[in-house]
Structure formats: C-alpha cells, structure tokens
Coordinates of C-alpha atoms in Angstrom, one line a residue:
Chain A
M25 CA -24.5 -11.3 14.0
S26 CA -26.9 -13.9 12.5
A27 CA -25.6 -16.6 14.8
Q28 CA -26.8 -14.6 17.8
N29 CA -29.8 -12.9 16.3
P30 CA -32.6 -13.8 18.8
F31 CA -35.1 -14.3 16.0
E32 CA -32.9 -17.0 14.5
K33 CA -31.6 -18.4 17.8
W34 CA -35.1 -19.0 19.2
D35 CA -36.7 -19.6 15.8
L36 CA -39.1 -16.7 16.2
D37 CA -41.1 -15.1 13.5
P38 CA -40.7 -11.3 13.5
F39 CA -44.2 -10.9 12.0
E40 CA -45.8 -12.3 15.1
G41 CA -45.2 -9.1 17.0
P42 CA -44.5 -8.8 20.8
E43 CA -47.4 -11.0 21.8
G44 CA -46.4 -13.9 19.7
I45 CA -42.8 -13.5 20.7
T46 CA -43.6 -13.4 24.3
E47 CA -45.7 -16.6 24.0
K48 CA -43.0 -18.5 22.2
L49 CA -40.3 -17.4 24.7
R50 CA -42.5 -18.3 27.6
E51 CA -42.8 -21.8 26.3
L52 CA -39.0 -22.0 26.0
V53 CA -38.5 -20.8 29.6
E54 CA -40.5 -23.6 31.0
D55 CA -37.8 -26.1 30.0
A56 CA -34.8 -23.9 30.4
D57 CA -32.0 -23.9 32.9
P58 CA -31.2 -20.7 34.8
A59 CA -28.5 -19.5 32.4
T60 CA -30.7 -20.0 29.4
T61 CA -33.6 -18.3 31.3
D62 CA -31.5 -15.2 31.7
E63 CA -30.6 -15.3 28.0
L64 CA -34.3 -15.6 27.1
R65 CA -35.2 -12.8 29.4
A66 CA -32.6 -10.5 27.9
D67 CA -33.7 -11.3 24.3
W68 CA -37.3 -10.9 25.3
E69 CA -36.6 -7.4 26.5
A70 CA -34.7 -6.5 23.4
L71 CA -37.5 -7.8 21.2
T72 CA -40.5 -6.5 23.0
L73 CA -39.6 -3.5 25.0
H74 CA -37.6 -1.8 22.3
P75 CA -39.5 -1.6 19.0
R76 CA -36.7 0.0 17.1
R77 CA -34.3 -2.7 18.2
R78 CA -36.8 -5.3 17.3
V79 CA -37.1 -3.9 13.8
E80 CA -33.3 -3.8 13.5
L81 CA -32.9 -7.4 14.6
A82 CA -35.7 -8.4 12.2
L83 CA -33.8 -6.8 9.3
Q84 CA -30.7 -8.6 10.3
A85 CA -32.4 -12.0 10.5
H86 CA -32.8 -14.3 7.5
P87 CA -36.4 -14.3 6.5
E88 CA -38.2 -17.6 6.9
T89 CA -38.6 -18.8 3.3
R90 CA -38.1 -22.5 3.9
P91 CA -41.1 -24.6 2.9
A92 CA -43.0 -25.7 5.9
L93 CA -42.3 -29.2 7.2
G94 CA -45.2 -31.6 7.4
R95 CA -46.1 -34.0 10.1
K96 CA -43.8 -36.6 11.5
P97 CA -44.7 -40.1 10.4
R98 CA -46.9 -42.0 12.9
P99 CA -45.1 -44.6 15.0
A100 CA -45.3 -48.0 13.4
R101 CA -47.8 -50.4 14.9
K102 CA -46.3 -53.5 16.4
L103 CA -47.4 -56.7 14.6
R104 CA -48.1 -59.9 16.5
R105 CA -45.2 -61.6 14.9
E106 CA -43.0 -58.9 16.0
L107 CA -43.7 -59.7 19.7
E108 CA -40.9 -61.4 21.4
L109 CA -42.0 -64.5 23.3
E110 CA -40.7 -65.1 26.7
L111 CA -40.6 -68.3 28.9
V112 CA -43.7 -67.3 30.7
D113 CA -45.6 -67.3 27.5
L114 CA -44.7 -71.0 27.0
V115 CA -45.1 -72.5 30.4
A116 CA -48.5 -73.8 31.7
L117 CA -49.4 -71.7 34.6
P118 CA -50.8 -73.5 37.8
T119 CA -54.6 -73.1 38.4
V120 CA -56.2 -70.9 41.0
A121 CA -57.7 -73.9 42.6
S122 CA -54.4 -75.6 43.2
A123 CA -53.1 -72.5 44.7
L124 CA -55.8 -72.6 47.4
G125 CA -54.2 -75.7 49.1
E126 CA -56.1 -79.0 49.3
P127 CA -57.4 -79.8 46.0
I128 CA -61.1 -79.5 45.9
D129 CA -63.0 -82.2 44.2
L130 CA -65.6 -80.1 42.4
H131 CA -67.6 -83.1 41.5
R132 CA -68.3 -84.0 45.3
L133 CA -69.8 -80.7 46.0
P134 CA -73.6 -81.0 46.5
D135 CA -75.7 -79.5 43.8
H136 CA -78.5 -77.7 45.7
S137 CA -80.8 -75.1 44.2
L138 CA -81.0 -71.8 45.8
D139 CA -84.5 -72.6 47.0
D140 CA -83.3 -75.4 49.1
D141 CA -80.4 -73.4 50.5
P142 CA -81.0 -73.2 54.3
I143 CA -79.5 -69.7 54.4
F144 CA -82.2 -68.3 52.1
R145 CA -84.9 -70.3 54.0
T146 CA -84.2 -68.8 57.4
A147 CA -84.1 -65.2 56.2
P148 CA -87.4 -63.2 56.2
T149 CA -88.6 -62.9 52.6
S150 CA -90.3 -59.5 53.1
I151 CA -90.3 -56.5 55.4
A152 CA -93.7 -57.6 56.8
E153 CA -92.3 -61.0 57.8
K154 CA -89.4 -59.2 59.3
R155 CA -91.7 -57.0 61.4
D156 CA -93.6 -60.0 62.5
T157 CA -90.4 -61.8 63.6
Chain B
M22 CA -44.3 -45.3 2.4
W23 CA -42.7 -42.1 1.2
R24 CA -44.9 -39.1 2.0
A25 CA -44.9 -35.5 0.8
D26 CA -43.9 -34.5 4.2
D27 CA -40.9 -36.7 4.0
E28 CA -40.0 -35.1 0.7
A29 CA -40.2 -31.7 2.3
L30 CA -37.9 -32.7 5.1
L31 CA -35.4 -34.1 2.5
H32 CA -35.5 -30.9 0.6
R33 CA -34.8 -28.9 3.8
L34 CA -31.9 -31.1 4.7
E35 CA -30.5 -30.8 1.1
N36 CA -30.8 -27.0 1.2
E37 CA -28.9 -26.9 4.6
E38 CA -26.2 -29.1 3.1
L39 CA -25.9 -26.9 0.1
L40 CA -25.8 -23.8 2.1
A41 CA -22.9 -25.2 4.1
A42 CA -21.1 -26.2 1.0
L43 CA -21.5 -22.7 -0.5
W44 CA -20.2 -21.2 2.8
R45 CA -17.2 -23.5 2.7
D46 CA -16.4 -22.7 -0.9
L47 CA -16.6 -19.0 -0.4
L48 CA -14.4 -19.1 2.7
A49 CA -11.9 -21.8 2.3
P50 CA -9.0 -21.7 -0.1
P51 CA -8.8 -24.8 -2.4
E52 CA -5.8 -26.1 -0.4
H53 CA -8.0 -26.2 2.7
Y54 CA -9.7 -29.4 1.6
Q55 CA -6.4 -31.3 1.4
Q56 CA -4.9 -29.9 4.5
P57 CA -7.4 -28.1 6.7
S58 CA -5.2 -25.9 8.7
R59 CA -7.9 -23.8 10.3
E60 CA -11.4 -24.2 11.4
L61 CA -14.0 -22.4 9.3
P62 CA -16.4 -20.0 11.0
V63 CA -19.7 -21.5 11.8
P64 CA -22.2 -21.2 8.9
P65 CA -25.2 -19.0 9.2
H66 CA -28.3 -20.3 11.0
P67 CA -30.2 -23.0 9.1
R68 CA -32.9 -20.5 8.4
A69 CA -30.5 -19.1 5.8
S70 CA -31.0 -22.2 3.8
G71 CA -34.2 -20.6 2.7
M72 CA -31.9 -18.8 0.2
V73 CA -31.3 -22.0 -1.5
A74 CA -35.0 -22.9 -1.3
L75 CA -35.8 -19.7 -3.2
V76 CA -33.2 -20.3 -5.8
R77 CA -34.6 -23.8 -6.4
E78 CA -38.1 -22.3 -7.2
S79 CA -36.9 -21.7 -10.7
A80 CA -36.1 -24.5 -13.2
E81 CA -32.6 -23.2 -13.6
G82 CA -32.1 -23.0 -9.9
E83 CA -33.4 -26.5 -9.3
R84 CA -31.0 -27.8 -12.0
A85 CA -28.1 -26.0 -10.4
A86 CA -29.1 -27.5 -7.0
Q87 CA -29.2 -31.0 -8.5
L88 CA -25.8 -30.5 -10.0
A89 CA -24.5 -29.3 -6.7
L90 CA -25.9 -32.3 -4.9
D91 CA -23.9 -34.4 -7.3
G92 CA -20.7 -32.4 -6.6
D93 CA -20.6 -29.6 -9.1
R94 CA -21.5 -26.3 -7.3
S95 CA -20.5 -23.9 -10.1
A96 CA -24.0 -23.4 -11.4
L97 CA -25.3 -22.8 -7.9
H98 CA -22.7 -20.3 -7.2
A99 CA -23.7 -18.5 -10.4
C100 CA -27.3 -18.4 -9.2
I101 CA -26.3 -16.5 -6.0
T102 CA -23.8 -14.2 -7.8
P103 CA -25.7 -12.9 -10.8
A104 CA -24.4 -10.1 -13.0
S105 CA -27.6 -8.1 -12.1
M106 CA -30.0 -8.5 -9.2
T107 CA -32.9 -6.9 -11.1
A108 CA -34.9 -10.1 -11.5
L109 CA -34.4 -11.4 -8.0
R110 CA -37.4 -11.5 -5.5
P111 CA -37.0 -9.3 -2.5
P112 CA -36.8 -12.1 0.1
L113 CA -33.9 -13.6 -1.9
L114 CA -32.2 -10.2 -2.0
H115 CA -32.6 -10.1 1.8
H116 CA -31.0 -13.5 2.1
L117 CA -28.1 -12.5 -0.2
A118 CA -27.5 -9.3 1.6
L119 CA -27.2 -11.1 5.0
F120 CA -25.3 -14.1 3.6
F121 CA -22.6 -12.0 1.8
S122 CA -22.3 -9.7 4.7
A123 CA -21.5 -12.8 6.9
I124 CA -19.0 -14.0 4.3
G125 CA -17.4 -10.6 4.3
H126 CA -17.0 -10.7 8.0
A127 CA -15.5 -14.1 8.0
A128 CA -13.4 -14.1 4.8
P129 CA -9.7 -15.0 5.2
T130 CA -8.4 -12.4 2.8
S131 CA -9.2 -8.7 2.2
S132 CA -10.0 -9.3 -1.4
R133 CA -12.6 -11.9 -0.7
A134 CA -14.1 -9.8 2.1
C135 CA -14.3 -6.8 -0.2
D136 CA -16.0 -8.8 -3.0
A137 CA -18.5 -10.1 -0.5
Y138 CA -19.3 -6.8 1.1
V139 CA -19.8 -5.3 -2.3
R140 CA -22.3 -8.0 -3.2
A141 CA -24.1 -7.4 0.1
A142 CA -24.2 -3.7 -0.6
A143 CA -25.6 -4.5 -4.1
A144 CA -28.4 -6.6 -2.6
W145 CA -29.3 -3.9 0.0
I146 CA -29.3 -1.2 -2.7
A147 CA -31.6 -3.4 -4.8
L148 CA -33.9 -3.8 -1.8
G149 CA -33.9 -0.1 -1.2
A150 CA -34.7 0.6 -4.8
E151 CA -37.5 -2.1 -4.9
G152 CA -39.5 0.0 -2.5
T153 CA -42.1 -2.3 -1.0
Y154 CA -40.5 -5.2 0.8
L155 CA -38.6 -3.1 3.4
P156 CA -41.5 -0.9 4.3
G157 CA -43.8 -3.9 4.6
L158 CA -41.3 -5.8 6.8
V159 CA -40.7 -2.7 9.0
A160 CA -44.5 -2.0 9.3
A161 CA -45.3 -5.6 10.1
V162 CA -42.6 -5.9 12.8
A163 CA -43.0 -2.5 14.3
S164 CA -46.8 -2.4 14.0
D165 CA -48.1 0.5 16.1
A166 CA -45.1 0.8 18.3
L167 CA -43.3 3.2 15.9
S168 CA -44.8 6.2 14.1
D169 CA -45.0 6.3 10.3
A170 CA -42.2 8.8 10.3
E171 CA -39.9 6.6 12.4
Q172 CA -40.7 3.6 10.2
A173 CA -39.9 5.7 7.1
E174 CA -36.6 6.8 8.6
I175 CA -35.6 3.2 9.3
V176 CA -36.6 2.1 5.7
R177 CA -34.5 5.0 4.3
A178 CA -31.5 4.2 6.4
T179 CA -31.4 0.4 6.1
P180 CA -29.9 -0.1 2.6
L181 CA -26.7 1.8 3.5
A182 CA -26.6 0.8 7.2
H183 CA -24.2 -2.0 6.9
L184 CA -21.8 0.3 4.9
R185 CA -22.0 2.9 7.7
K186 CA -21.2 0.2 10.2
L187 CA -18.2 -1.0 8.2
A188 CA -17.0 2.7 7.9
D189 CA -17.5 3.3 11.6
T190 CA -15.4 0.2 12.4
G191 CA -12.7 1.3 10.0
R192 CA -12.7 5.0 11.1
V193 CA -11.7 4.1 14.7
T194 CA -8.4 2.4 13.7
A195 CA -7.7 4.5 10.6
G196 CA -4.9 6.3 12.3
E197 CA -3.0 3.1 12.6
R198 CA -3.7 2.3 8.9
S199 CA -5.5 -0.9 10.0
R200 CA -6.8 -3.7 7.9
D201 CA -10.4 -2.8 8.9
A202 CA -10.0 0.8 7.7
Q203 CA -8.4 -0.3 4.5
L204 CA -11.1 -2.8 3.8
A205 CA -13.8 -0.2 4.5
L206 CA -12.1 2.2 2.1
R207 CA -11.9 -0.4 -0.6
V208 CA -15.6 -1.4 -0.2
L209 CA -16.7 2.2 -0.2
A210 CA -14.6 2.9 -3.3
R211 CA -16.4 0.2 -5.2
I212 CA -19.9 1.6 -4.7
D213 CA -20.3 2.0 -8.5
R214 CA -19.7 -1.7 -8.8
A215 CA -22.4 -2.4 -6.2
I216 CA -24.8 -0.2 -8.0
Q217 CA -24.1 -2.0 -11.2
L218 CA -24.7 -5.4 -9.6
S219 CA -27.9 -4.2 -8.0
G220 CA -29.3 -3.5 -11.4
T221 CA -30.9 -0.2 -10.2
R222 CA -29.6 1.6 -13.3
D223 CA -31.9 -0.4 -15.4
W224 CA -35.2 0.8 -14.2
K225 CA -37.6 1.9 -16.7
D226 CA -40.5 4.2 -15.8
R227 CA -43.3 5.6 -17.8
S228 CA -43.3 9.3 -17.5
D229 CA -46.3 11.6 -17.7
D230 CA -46.0 11.8 -21.4
G231 CA -46.3 8.1 -21.8
V232 CA -42.9 7.6 -23.0
R233 CA -40.9 4.9 -21.2
R234 CA -37.5 6.3 -20.1
R235 CA -34.6 4.7 -18.2
R236 CA -34.1 6.3 -14.9
K237 CA -32.0 5.4 -11.9
A238 CA -33.5 5.1 -8.5
P239 CA -32.8 7.9 -6.0
I240 CA -30.9 5.5 -3.8
V241 CA -28.1 5.5 -6.4
D242 CA -27.1 9.1 -5.9
E243 CA -27.6 8.8 -2.2
A244 CA -25.4 5.8 -2.1
R245 CA -22.6 7.5 -4.0
Q246 CA -22.7 10.6 -1.8
E247 CA -22.9 8.6 1.4
C248 CA -19.9 6.4 0.4
R249 CA -17.9 9.5 -0.4
R250 CA -18.7 11.1 2.9
L251 CA -17.8 7.9 4.8
R252 CA -14.5 7.5 2.9
L253 CA -13.5 11.0 3.6
G254 CA -14.2 10.4 7.3
I255 CA -11.9 7.4 7.3
L256 CA -9.1 9.3 5.4
D257 CA -9.5 12.2 7.7
N258 CA -8.8 10.0 10.7
A259 CA -5.9 8.4 8.9
L260 CA -4.3 11.7 8.2
S261 CA -5.2 13.7 11.3
A262 CA -2.2 12.8 13.3
L263 CA 0.1 13.6 10.4
A264 CA -1.7 16.8 9.7
D265 CA -1.3 17.9 13.4
E266 CA 2.4 17.1 13.3
L267 CA 2.9 19.0 10.0
D268 CA 1.0 21.9 11.5
V269 CA 3.4 21.9 14.4
A270 CA 6.4 21.8 12.0
T271 CA 5.0 24.6 9.8
G272 CA 6.8 27.4 11.8
Q273 CA 10.1 25.6 11.6
S274 CA 12.6 25.5 8.8
P275 CA 12.0 22.4 6.8
N276 CA 14.3 19.6 7.9
A277 CA 14.6 15.8 7.9
E278 CA 11.5 15.6 10.2
H279 CA 9.4 17.2 7.6
M280 CA 10.6 14.7 5.0
K281 CA 9.8 11.9 7.4
L282 CA 6.2 13.2 7.8
L283 CA 5.8 13.5 4.0
D284 CA 7.1 10.0 3.6
E285 CA 4.5 8.8 6.1
V286 CA 1.8 10.6 4.0
V287 CA 3.1 8.7 0.9
E288 CA 2.8 5.4 2.8
T289 CA -0.8 6.3 3.8
W290 CA -1.5 7.1 0.2
E291 CA -0.2 3.6 -0.8
W292 CA -2.3 2.0 2.0
A293 CA -5.4 3.9 0.8
D294 CA -4.9 2.5 -2.7
R295 CA -3.6 5.7 -4.0
D296 CA -6.6 7.7 -3.1
F297 CA -7.0 11.2 -4.6
E298 CA -7.8 12.8 -1.3
V299 CA -4.5 11.8 0.1
E300 CA -2.8 13.1 -3.1
R301 CA -4.6 16.4 -2.6
F302 CA -3.5 16.5 1.1
L303 CA 0.1 15.8 0.3
V304 CA 0.4 18.4 -2.4
E305 CA -1.2 21.0 -0.2
R306 CA 1.3 20.3 2.6
A307 CA 4.3 19.9 0.4
M308 CA 3.9 23.0 -1.6
P309 CA 4.7 25.6 1.1
I310 CA 7.6 23.4 2.2
G311 CA 8.9 23.3 -1.3
W312 CA 8.6 27.1 -1.6
E313 CA 10.5 27.7 1.6
L314 CA 13.3 25.4 0.5
Y315 CA 13.4 27.0 -3.0
N316 CA 13.5 30.5 -1.7
A317 CA 16.3 29.6 0.8
R318 CA 18.1 27.9 -2.1
R319 CA 18.3 24.6 -0.1
W320 CA 18.6 22.4 -3.1
D321 CA 19.6 19.3 -1.4
M322 CA 16.5 19.3 0.8
L323 CA 14.3 20.4 -2.0
R324 CA 15.7 17.5 -4.2
R325 CA 15.0 15.1 -1.4
M326 CA 11.4 16.4 -1.1
T327 CA 10.7 16.0 -4.8
G328 CA 12.0 12.5 -4.6
V329 CA 9.8 11.6 -1.6
V330 CA 6.6 12.9 -3.2
R331 CA 7.4 11.9 -6.7
P332 CA 4.9 8.9 -7.1
V333 CA 2.0 10.9 -5.6
V334 CA 2.7 13.9 -7.9
D335 CA 2.9 11.6 -10.9
S336 CA -0.5 10.1 -10.0
L337 CA -2.1 13.6 -9.5
V338 CA -0.7 14.7 -12.8
E339 CA -2.2 11.8 -14.6
R340 CA -5.6 12.5 -13.0
V341 CA -5.4 16.2 -14.0
A342 CA -4.5 15.2 -17.6
S343 CA -7.3 12.7 -18.0
E344 CA -10.2 14.0 -15.9
P345 CA -11.7 17.4 -16.6
A346 CA -13.1 17.6 -13.1
M347 CA -9.5 17.7 -11.7
L348 CA -8.8 21.1 -13.4
P349 CA -8.8 23.0 -10.0
Y350 CA -5.7 21.0 -9.1
A351 CA -3.8 21.6 -12.3
A352 CA -1.9 24.6 -11.0
R353 CA -0.7 22.7 -7.9
A354 CA 0.3 19.7 -9.8
A355 CA 2.2 21.9 -12.3
Q356 CA 4.1 23.7 -9.5
M357 CA 5.2 20.4 -8.1
L358 CA 6.5 19.4 -11.5
V359 CA 8.3 22.7 -11.7
F360 CA 10.1 22.0 -8.4
R361 CA 11.1 18.6 -9.9
A362 CA 12.3 20.2 -13.2
E363 CA 14.6 22.5 -11.2
M364 CA 16.0 19.6 -9.3
E365 CA 16.5 17.0 -12.0
P366 CA 20.2 16.4 -12.6
R367 CA 19.9 15.9 -16.4
L368 CA 18.7 18.5 -18.8
S369 CA 16.5 16.1 -20.7
D370 CA 14.7 15.2 -17.6
Q371 CA 14.3 18.8 -16.6
I372 CA 12.7 19.6 -19.9
A373 CA 10.4 16.6 -19.7
A374 CA 9.1 17.7 -16.3
A375 CA 8.7 21.4 -17.3
K376 CA 7.0 20.4 -20.5
R377 CA 4.6 18.2 -18.6
A378 CA 3.8 21.1 -16.2
V379 CA 2.9 23.3 -19.2
E380 CA 0.8 20.5 -20.8
I381 CA -1.4 20.1 -17.8
C382 CA -1.6 23.8 -17.0
P383 CA -0.9 25.9 -20.1
T384 CA -1.3 29.2 -18.2
H385 CA 1.0 28.3 -15.3
R386 CA 3.5 31.2 -15.1
N387 CA 6.4 29.4 -13.4
G388 CA 5.9 26.4 -15.7
R389 CA 6.1 28.5 -18.8
L390 CA 9.1 30.5 -17.5
V391 CA 11.1 27.5 -16.4
Y392 CA 10.2 25.5 -19.6
S393 CA 11.2 28.5 -21.7
D394 CA 14.6 28.8 -19.9
M395 CA 15.3 25.1 -20.3
L396 CA 14.6 25.1 -24.0
A397 CA 16.9 28.1 -24.4
E398 CA 19.5 26.1 -22.4
R399 CA 19.1 23.2 -24.8
A400 CA 19.5 25.5 -27.8
L401 CA 22.7 26.9 -26.4
V402 CA 24.1 23.4 -25.7
A403 CA 23.3 22.5 -29.3
L404 CA 24.8 25.6 -30.7
R405 CA 28.0 25.2 -28.7
A406 CA 28.4 21.5 -29.1
D407 CA 29.7 21.7 -32.7
G408 CA 32.5 24.2 -31.8
F409 CA 33.1 27.4 -33.8
V410 CA 30.6 26.7 -36.7
P411 CA 27.4 24.9 -35.7
R412 CA 26.1 22.4 -38.2
R413 CA 22.8 23.1 -40.0
A414 CA 21.0 20.4 -38.0
S415 CA 22.1 22.0 -34.8
L416 CA 21.0 25.4 -36.0
E417 CA 17.6 24.0 -37.0
A418 CA 17.1 22.3 -33.7
A419 CA 18.1 25.4 -31.8
K420 CA 15.8 27.6 -33.8
K421 CA 12.9 25.3 -33.1
D422 CA 13.7 25.4 -29.3
V423 CA 14.1 29.2 -29.3
E424 CA 10.8 29.7 -31.1
L425 CA 9.0 27.5 -28.7
A426 CA 10.7 29.2 -25.8
L427 CA 9.6 32.6 -27.1
S428 CA 6.0 31.5 -27.4
L429 CA 6.1 30.6 -23.6
W430 CA 8.1 33.4 -22.2
K431 CA 9.8 36.3 -24.1
T432 CA 12.5 37.3 -21.6
G433 CA 15.4 35.4 -20.2
K434 CA 19.2 35.8 -20.3
R435 CA 19.8 32.4 -21.9
L436 CA 17.1 32.9 -24.4
H437 CA 18.6 36.1 -25.7
Q438 CA 22.0 34.6 -25.8
A439 CA 20.7 31.8 -28.0
I440 CA 18.8 34.3 -30.2
D441 CA 22.1 36.3 -30.7
I442 CA 24.1 33.2 -31.7
L443 CA 21.5 32.2 -34.2
R444 CA 21.4 35.7 -35.7
R445 CA 25.2 35.6 -36.1
H446 CA 24.8 32.5 -38.2
G447 CA 22.1 34.0 -40.3
V448 CA 19.1 32.4 -38.6
Q449 CA 16.2 34.7 -37.9
V450 CA 13.7 33.8 -35.2

C-alpha cells in the first residue's frame, strides 16, 4: 500500500490540508505528461474530495520524521586559472583601422580646432542669425 | 567545506541505506545473499527511513546505527523489535506499524509473515492505547471536513483496522483452506502476544484515592473480543460447506460419505492449528452419527468413525481436563470416549478410555456404566485366569476392581458374576 500511497508518492504532507495538497499537485501537473496528469488528478480527488479517504491514506502513510535537508551548496566560482585558453586568446588580432582598407596615416591628418572648422563657421550660431539668413 | 546541511543529507542517505538493509534482512533467507534466486519486493518509500532517524535520536539507537553501518545490524534490529513498546514515541510506533505490516505482506514464509503482522498489531494497539497521537493526526488531516463523532469513530477503529482487513481477505478463501485464511487465523490467535509486545498491560494510573494501580487500557479487551469474532468468521466460512453437506446427510443412514466428511473436518482442524471451535463443531456433528451407528449395532462403521475423529477428541479431552472454562463440553467429550471404549479391541485400552471419560466428567451416566462393566470384566478375567482356584493376588485385584465398579454403577450382569465368584472364595465386597 505504502508504495502507492499518494502522500508518499507525491511527497505530500497530510497536515497541509486540501489547499496545500492542491497547490503542490498543481505544481506537479505543470511538468507532467498526460498519463501522469491523469494519475495526479485521481489522487487529487481522493485526497481532497473525500475527507474520510484522505484520513485513511494519511494513517497509512509513513509520517515525515526525517530531519529537514538544508540548502544545496552554491555552485563553485570559476577561478581565472581554471579558464581554458584558446588560440584566439593568444593571437594578436588585426586593428580596426587596417580593416577599413587603405591604411590611414594618422599623423598626416590636419589638426584643426573646431573654431577653424568650415562646417561650424557656415552654420548660424543662433536662432536670430538663422532668421536673418 | 563540510557544512551542517551536507551532514544532514549524509544522515538521510545513511538512514535510507539502513532501512533497505533491514528490509532485506527481514525478507530474505540467509542463503539469498549467496544465490539470489528471487527479487525482493521493493522497500517502502524513503519516507519510511524516518523510522531509523527516530531510532537514532537516542544514544543507544545511534550506537546501533553506527554498528549497522559497519556491517553488524543485530543491535538495530533489536531497536525496532523491543520486548515492549511502552517507551516508544508515537511517531515511531506509527512507523513500526506500517513497516511491519509491509513486511508481513511481502514475507516469503507464513511464520515470518505472522511474526511481522503480530508486531504491526502490537504497534497499532500501543498507538490506540496512547490516546493523543491518533486523535491529533485525524483532526489535523480532516480539519472541519469531518464531524467530531466521525473523527472519534475513525480513531477508535484504526488500531484494529489492519487486523480486520487481514481477516476479510482470509474469510473470502477460507472454504478452500487457503494460505491467506490460515495466516489470518494464526495472527488473530496471537493477539495476546501482540498485547504483551505493545506494553499496554503495564499502564499505571492514579485512581481517585491517590493510589497508583496497574490497569490495562480498554483497547486490550476490545482487541481480544474483536480477534475472537474475526476468527470465528473465518472458521465459519471454512466449515460452512462441510456443515451444509453434513446437514444434507443427516437424514441418511451413516455411511462412507459421512466418514469422508468427518475426515475433511479433521483436515480443517489441522489446517486451523487444531482450533477449539473446529473441535466443538466436529464433536457436535459426530455425536448423533455415533449414536445412530451404536443403536443400529453397526460396529464396523462406529469403529471407523472413532478412528477418524480420534485426534480431535483427544485434544478436546485435554482441554476439558486442563481448562475449567471447558466444563460445558465435558459431557460431549466423555461420550466420544465411551464410543471409543466400546470399540477398542483390547480390554486394557477399553478400560483406559472409559476411565478417562469418568475422569473428565464424573457424573457421566454412560461413562460410569461402561467403566463399571469393563472393570467387572477385568475382574472376571483375573478370577478365571488361574483355573479352578484363583491365587490370592488375583482375588485381591478382582476385589479392587469390583469395589470400584460398585462405586460407579451398582448393577450389571458381569459385576454380579464377579461378586458371586469372590464370595465363593471367601472374599466379601
């Protein structure tokens, strides 16, 4: 009997009453296949719709007297030395500049201040100037 | 880093391992470990390992568990099979009741199953006597869905429920003298052992006058009465077909068919471990058959009948001789012995049977008459054995027999013949 006792089968606490039982079984249904869902529904009915049957099954279930389990250990943090190096980590990657085509001699670019920049000189500097133009 | 949580998990796994080992020990014969010829039934749900957890709460239990983990499980077995369950906490009693019930259901032999069921019964009786755990559990699970009266009824019925279930299963097949029915009879017959194991005899209570007295819990009497009722139900089913056939045969002249039916009753008696109720049934049915054969002077058939029922009659006679409560059955047992006395081929065996009949029922008319007549016969044999002049020893022996015969029954042809011969040789009785 105990192998099929729904309290044991689904790890239910008889003391939680119909509400707690329903909540727990609902959680199980979410991940269950159709056959298991049918089984869950049948056990739910036995445990919640028939109080006398619920009591009988509770009496036939081993009481939960195992000490509670604690938390699982946290997953271990990976240390730098534990990282595995790949080839990409060792090879010098090309620069962005070289990827643009002709190499640009950055030293030959004129060094103008923004004040001398013709783009900024032709644009109106204020709304008033813009109205006048 | 070893945490307390890891320790808790280790304990749980150890307890599950110990539970599985206890399960194997109780179900498998020793030779199984060398040559596992059959698969053992699946152990109970891991939640049952809470039983081991509770045992380990005591220092003695923890020691037993450590020994068991090292390979020696004898101490742990002793923890779950105490001589008295008085000191056990209710949750542990609940575990034991379910665990041993499962063992009984799965046990490979009747004797192991019987022992397990008796232990389960003991645990349930102890829970019933304890008085708070079961009501608390029922109330918590049922909450408002059942009335107080319904809850009380469940609490009252629970301690004996598994015995009723065992009996119901046995009763169905009792007519075939099945293993299930035989097992149920054996378990129910050992209710006193279960009560003793439960420790409910040892309750002490302070009465109104302040004096502590030993009392037994009400469940003790209820358990005995219920087990008796259940056993009678099984036996009734086991004998009902034979009863019907004997009823049908009542109007007929006793014949070989009657003997065959009586023989089957004897087989049922053996199957039921020589139960008194079957003895009573057999004697009640055999007596009218015996009288009919006796009155018709059908000695061969009567001799056959006394032979068939002999072991049952002997058992009933022993009960009557040793148990005052069996007094109402003394007359019937004595009459069966009288039939036997008449049918024995040797005088010494005749006298032994007749003497026994009078011993167990001193007022039995037929017993006294037949015994007296046989004593007289023995006296005559002694007086005639020496020829014309009996020896003194023979005269003394005959006198003794005649005097005893006179104390039982004063008339009888043989008795007066013996008295006459004794007087002729100068011996007065």
